[in-house]
mmCIF file of C-alpha atoms in Angstrom:
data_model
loop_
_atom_site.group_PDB
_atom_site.id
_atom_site.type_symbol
_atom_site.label_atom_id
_atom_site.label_comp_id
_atom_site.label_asym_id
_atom_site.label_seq_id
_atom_site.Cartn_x
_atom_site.Cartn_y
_atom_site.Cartn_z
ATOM 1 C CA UNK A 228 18.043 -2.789 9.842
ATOM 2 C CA UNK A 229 19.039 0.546 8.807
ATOM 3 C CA UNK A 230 16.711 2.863 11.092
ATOM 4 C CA UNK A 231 13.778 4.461 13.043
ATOM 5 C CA UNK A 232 11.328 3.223 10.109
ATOM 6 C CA UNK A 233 12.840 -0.099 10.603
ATOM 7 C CA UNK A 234 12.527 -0.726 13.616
ATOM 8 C CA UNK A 235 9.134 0.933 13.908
ATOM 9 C CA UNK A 236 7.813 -1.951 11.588
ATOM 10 C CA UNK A 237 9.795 -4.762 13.225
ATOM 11 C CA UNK A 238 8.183 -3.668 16.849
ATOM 12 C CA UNK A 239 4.886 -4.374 14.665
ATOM 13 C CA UNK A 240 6.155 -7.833 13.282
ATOM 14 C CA UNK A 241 6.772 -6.826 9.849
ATOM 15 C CA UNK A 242 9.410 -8.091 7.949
ATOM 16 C CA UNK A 243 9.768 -6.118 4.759
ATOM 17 C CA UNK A 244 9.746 -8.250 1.393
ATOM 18 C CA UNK A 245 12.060 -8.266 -1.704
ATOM 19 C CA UNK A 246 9.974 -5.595 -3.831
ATOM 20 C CA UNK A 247 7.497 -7.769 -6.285
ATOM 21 C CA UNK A 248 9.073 -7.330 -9.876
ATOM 22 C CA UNK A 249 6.726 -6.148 -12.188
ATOM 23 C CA UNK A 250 4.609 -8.554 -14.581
ATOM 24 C CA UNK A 251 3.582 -6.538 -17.184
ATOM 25 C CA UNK A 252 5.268 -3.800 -19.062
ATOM 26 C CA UNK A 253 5.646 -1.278 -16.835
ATOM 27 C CA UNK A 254 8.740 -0.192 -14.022
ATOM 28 C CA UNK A 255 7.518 -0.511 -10.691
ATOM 29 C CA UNK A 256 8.506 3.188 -9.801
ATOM 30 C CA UNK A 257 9.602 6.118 -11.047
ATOM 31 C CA UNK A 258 11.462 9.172 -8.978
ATOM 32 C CA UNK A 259 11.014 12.552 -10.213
ATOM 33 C CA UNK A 260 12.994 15.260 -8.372
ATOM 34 C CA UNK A 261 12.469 14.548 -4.654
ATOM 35 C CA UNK A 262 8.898 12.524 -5.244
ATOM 36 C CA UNK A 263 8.521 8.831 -5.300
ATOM 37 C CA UNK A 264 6.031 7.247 -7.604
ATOM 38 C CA UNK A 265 4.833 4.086 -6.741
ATOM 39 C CA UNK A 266 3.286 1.759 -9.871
ATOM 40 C CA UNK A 267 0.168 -0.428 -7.868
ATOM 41 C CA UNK A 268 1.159 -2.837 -5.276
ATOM 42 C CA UNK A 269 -1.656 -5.444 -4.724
ATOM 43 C CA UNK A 270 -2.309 -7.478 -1.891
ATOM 44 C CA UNK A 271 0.174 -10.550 -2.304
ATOM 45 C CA UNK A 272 2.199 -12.131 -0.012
ATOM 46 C CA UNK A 273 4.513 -15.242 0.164
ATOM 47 C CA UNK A 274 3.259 -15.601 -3.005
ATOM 48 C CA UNK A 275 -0.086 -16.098 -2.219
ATOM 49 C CA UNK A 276 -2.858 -13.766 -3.228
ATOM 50 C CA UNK A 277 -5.158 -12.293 -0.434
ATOM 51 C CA UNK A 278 -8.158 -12.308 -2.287
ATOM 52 C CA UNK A 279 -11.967 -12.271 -3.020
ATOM 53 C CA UNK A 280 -14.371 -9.365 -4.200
ATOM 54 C CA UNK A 281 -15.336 -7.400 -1.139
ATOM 55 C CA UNK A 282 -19.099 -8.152 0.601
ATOM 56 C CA UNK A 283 -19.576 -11.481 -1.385
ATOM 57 C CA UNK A 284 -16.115 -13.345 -0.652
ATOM 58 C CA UNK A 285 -14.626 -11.346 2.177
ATOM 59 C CA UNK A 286 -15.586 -9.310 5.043
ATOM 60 C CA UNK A 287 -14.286 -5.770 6.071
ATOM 61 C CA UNK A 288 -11.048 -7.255 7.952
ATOM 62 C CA UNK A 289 -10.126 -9.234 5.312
ATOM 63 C CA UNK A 290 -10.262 -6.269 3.237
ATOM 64 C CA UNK A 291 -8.377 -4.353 5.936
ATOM 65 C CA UNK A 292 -5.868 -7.166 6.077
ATOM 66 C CA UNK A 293 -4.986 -7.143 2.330
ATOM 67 C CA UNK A 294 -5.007 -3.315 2.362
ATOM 68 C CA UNK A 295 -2.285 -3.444 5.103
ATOM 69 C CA UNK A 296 -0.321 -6.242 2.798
ATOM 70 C CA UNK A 297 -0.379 -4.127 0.276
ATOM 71 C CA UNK A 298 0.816 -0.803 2.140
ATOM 72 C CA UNK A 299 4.060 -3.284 3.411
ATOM 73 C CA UNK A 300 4.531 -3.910 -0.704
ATOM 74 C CA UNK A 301 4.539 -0.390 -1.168
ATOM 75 C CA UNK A 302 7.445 -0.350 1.506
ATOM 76 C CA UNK A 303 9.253 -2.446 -0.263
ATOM 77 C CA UNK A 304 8.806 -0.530 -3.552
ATOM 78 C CA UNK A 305 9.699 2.430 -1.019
ATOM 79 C CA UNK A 306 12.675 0.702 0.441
ATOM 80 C CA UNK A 307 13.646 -0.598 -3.194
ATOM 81 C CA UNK A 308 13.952 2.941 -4.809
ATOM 82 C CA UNK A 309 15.530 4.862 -2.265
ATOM 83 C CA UNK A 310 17.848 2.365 -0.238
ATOM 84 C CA UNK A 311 16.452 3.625 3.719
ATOM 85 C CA UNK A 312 13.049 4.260 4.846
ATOM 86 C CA UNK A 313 14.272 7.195 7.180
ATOM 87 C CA UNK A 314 14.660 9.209 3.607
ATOM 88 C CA UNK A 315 11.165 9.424 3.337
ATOM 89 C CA UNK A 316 10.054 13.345 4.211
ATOM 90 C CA UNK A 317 6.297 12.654 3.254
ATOM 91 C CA UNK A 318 3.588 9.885 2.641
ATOM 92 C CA UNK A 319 1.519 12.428 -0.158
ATOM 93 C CA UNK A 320 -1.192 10.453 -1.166
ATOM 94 C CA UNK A 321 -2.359 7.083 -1.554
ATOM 95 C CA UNK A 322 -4.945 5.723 -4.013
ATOM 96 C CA UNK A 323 -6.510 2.234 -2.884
ATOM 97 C CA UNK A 324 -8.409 0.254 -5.315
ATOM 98 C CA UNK A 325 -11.269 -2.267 -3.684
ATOM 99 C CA UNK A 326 -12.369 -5.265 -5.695
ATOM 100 C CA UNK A 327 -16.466 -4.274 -4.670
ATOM 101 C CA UNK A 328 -19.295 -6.042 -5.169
ATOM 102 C CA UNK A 329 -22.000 -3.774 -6.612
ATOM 103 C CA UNK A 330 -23.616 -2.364 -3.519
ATOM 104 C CA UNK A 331 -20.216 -2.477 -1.316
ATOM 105 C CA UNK A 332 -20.267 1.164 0.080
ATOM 106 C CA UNK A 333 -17.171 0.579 2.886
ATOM 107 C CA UNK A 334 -13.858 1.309 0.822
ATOM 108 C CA UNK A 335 -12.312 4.127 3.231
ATOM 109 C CA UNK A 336 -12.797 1.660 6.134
ATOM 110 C CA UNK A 337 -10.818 -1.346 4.004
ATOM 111 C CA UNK A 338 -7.886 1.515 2.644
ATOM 112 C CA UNK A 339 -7.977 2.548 6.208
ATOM 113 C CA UNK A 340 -5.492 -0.952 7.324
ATOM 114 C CA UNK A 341 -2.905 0.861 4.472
ATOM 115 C CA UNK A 342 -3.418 3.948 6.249
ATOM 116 C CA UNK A 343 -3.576 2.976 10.123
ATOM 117 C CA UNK A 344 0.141 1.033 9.202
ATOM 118 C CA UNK A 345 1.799 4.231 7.243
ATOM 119 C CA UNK A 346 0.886 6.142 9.947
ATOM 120 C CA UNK A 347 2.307 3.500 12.255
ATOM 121 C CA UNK A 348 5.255 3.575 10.788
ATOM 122 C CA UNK A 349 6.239 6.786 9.469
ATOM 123 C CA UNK A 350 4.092 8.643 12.500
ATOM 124 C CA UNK A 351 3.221 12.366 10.842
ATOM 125 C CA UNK A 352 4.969 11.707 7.899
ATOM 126 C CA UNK A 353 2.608 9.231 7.056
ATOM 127 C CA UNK A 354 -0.092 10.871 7.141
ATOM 128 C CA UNK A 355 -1.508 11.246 3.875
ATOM 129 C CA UNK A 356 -4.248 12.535 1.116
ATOM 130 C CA UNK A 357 -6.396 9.773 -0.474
ATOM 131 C CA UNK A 358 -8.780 8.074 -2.297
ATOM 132 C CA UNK A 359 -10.459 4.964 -1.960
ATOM 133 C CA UNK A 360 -12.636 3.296 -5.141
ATOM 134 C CA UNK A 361 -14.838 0.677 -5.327
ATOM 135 C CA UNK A 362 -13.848 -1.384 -8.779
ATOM 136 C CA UNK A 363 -15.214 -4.433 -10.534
ATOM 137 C CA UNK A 364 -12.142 -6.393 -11.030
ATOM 138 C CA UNK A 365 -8.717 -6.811 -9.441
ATOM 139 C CA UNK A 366 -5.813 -8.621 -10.529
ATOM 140 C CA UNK A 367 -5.157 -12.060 -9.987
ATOM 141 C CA UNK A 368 -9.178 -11.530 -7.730
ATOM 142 C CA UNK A 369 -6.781 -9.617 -5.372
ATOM 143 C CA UNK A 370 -8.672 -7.471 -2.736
ATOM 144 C CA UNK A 371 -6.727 -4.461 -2.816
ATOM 145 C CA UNK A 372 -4.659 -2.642 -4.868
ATOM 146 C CA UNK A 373 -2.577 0.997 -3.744
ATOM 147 C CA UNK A 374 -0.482 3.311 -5.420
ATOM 148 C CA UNK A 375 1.136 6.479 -3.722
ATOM 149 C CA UNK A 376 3.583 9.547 -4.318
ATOM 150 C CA UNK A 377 6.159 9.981 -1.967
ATOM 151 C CA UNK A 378 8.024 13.245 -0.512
ATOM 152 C CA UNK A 379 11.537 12.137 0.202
ATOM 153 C CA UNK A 380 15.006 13.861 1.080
#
């Protein structure tokens, strides 16, 4: 464990992942001066898929579940690119993707279990701008699916 962010998520129980490799062509981030891009992180783990198109397979807190799955893969991607959480100045923004049925109108409550944890974890820091879209399709029937730019020193 390397510091305060650390430790932070290991009072909560999390254990932070290897960061997914990507599986299409694309590089799973990209640093540009002192910001962190962050290719989409969907809501995987132990690789199993937390799935199922919001309102008609899952409820809200499975949404909010594989929201918050995904926000600990983008920790990983974070962890991944710049070697110690601690480096990270500023959570920017975060764009969550919801696999919706039609008339499913609650995306900001599912994006907020990404949210509630950055917060968690990187206190103000993690505090962030965002969106959160209803979509058809997900990969893989995923629930979620987040990207987000990152501040860091």
């Amino acid at each position: 464990m390397s510091g305060t962010v650390e430790a932070k998520l290991a009072a909560l129980g999390i254990t932070i992942p290897a960061a997914a490799a990507p599986v299409a062509n694309y590089v799973p981030y990209v640093v540009s001066g002192n910001q962190l891009w962050i290719s989409g992180q969907i809501s995987a783990a132990d690789g199993k898929f937390l799935a199922g198109k919001l309102q008609t397979e899952a409820d809200i807190e499975a949404g909010r579940a594989a929201a918050r799955q995904s926000a600990i893969n983008l920790i990983a991607q974070i962890k991944a690119a710049l070697g110690d959480l601690d480096r990270v100045k500023r959570i920017v923004k975060l764009v969550g993707f919801v696999n919706s049925a039609p008339d499913f109108i609650d995306q900001p409550k599912v994006i907020n279990g990404a949210s509630d944890l950055f917060a968690e974890a990187f206190g103000d820091a993690g505090r962030h701008a965002r969106s959160a879209v209803g979509v058809s399709a997900l990969p893989f029937n995923v629930s979620v699916e987040i990207d987000a730019v990152i501040e860091f020193a």
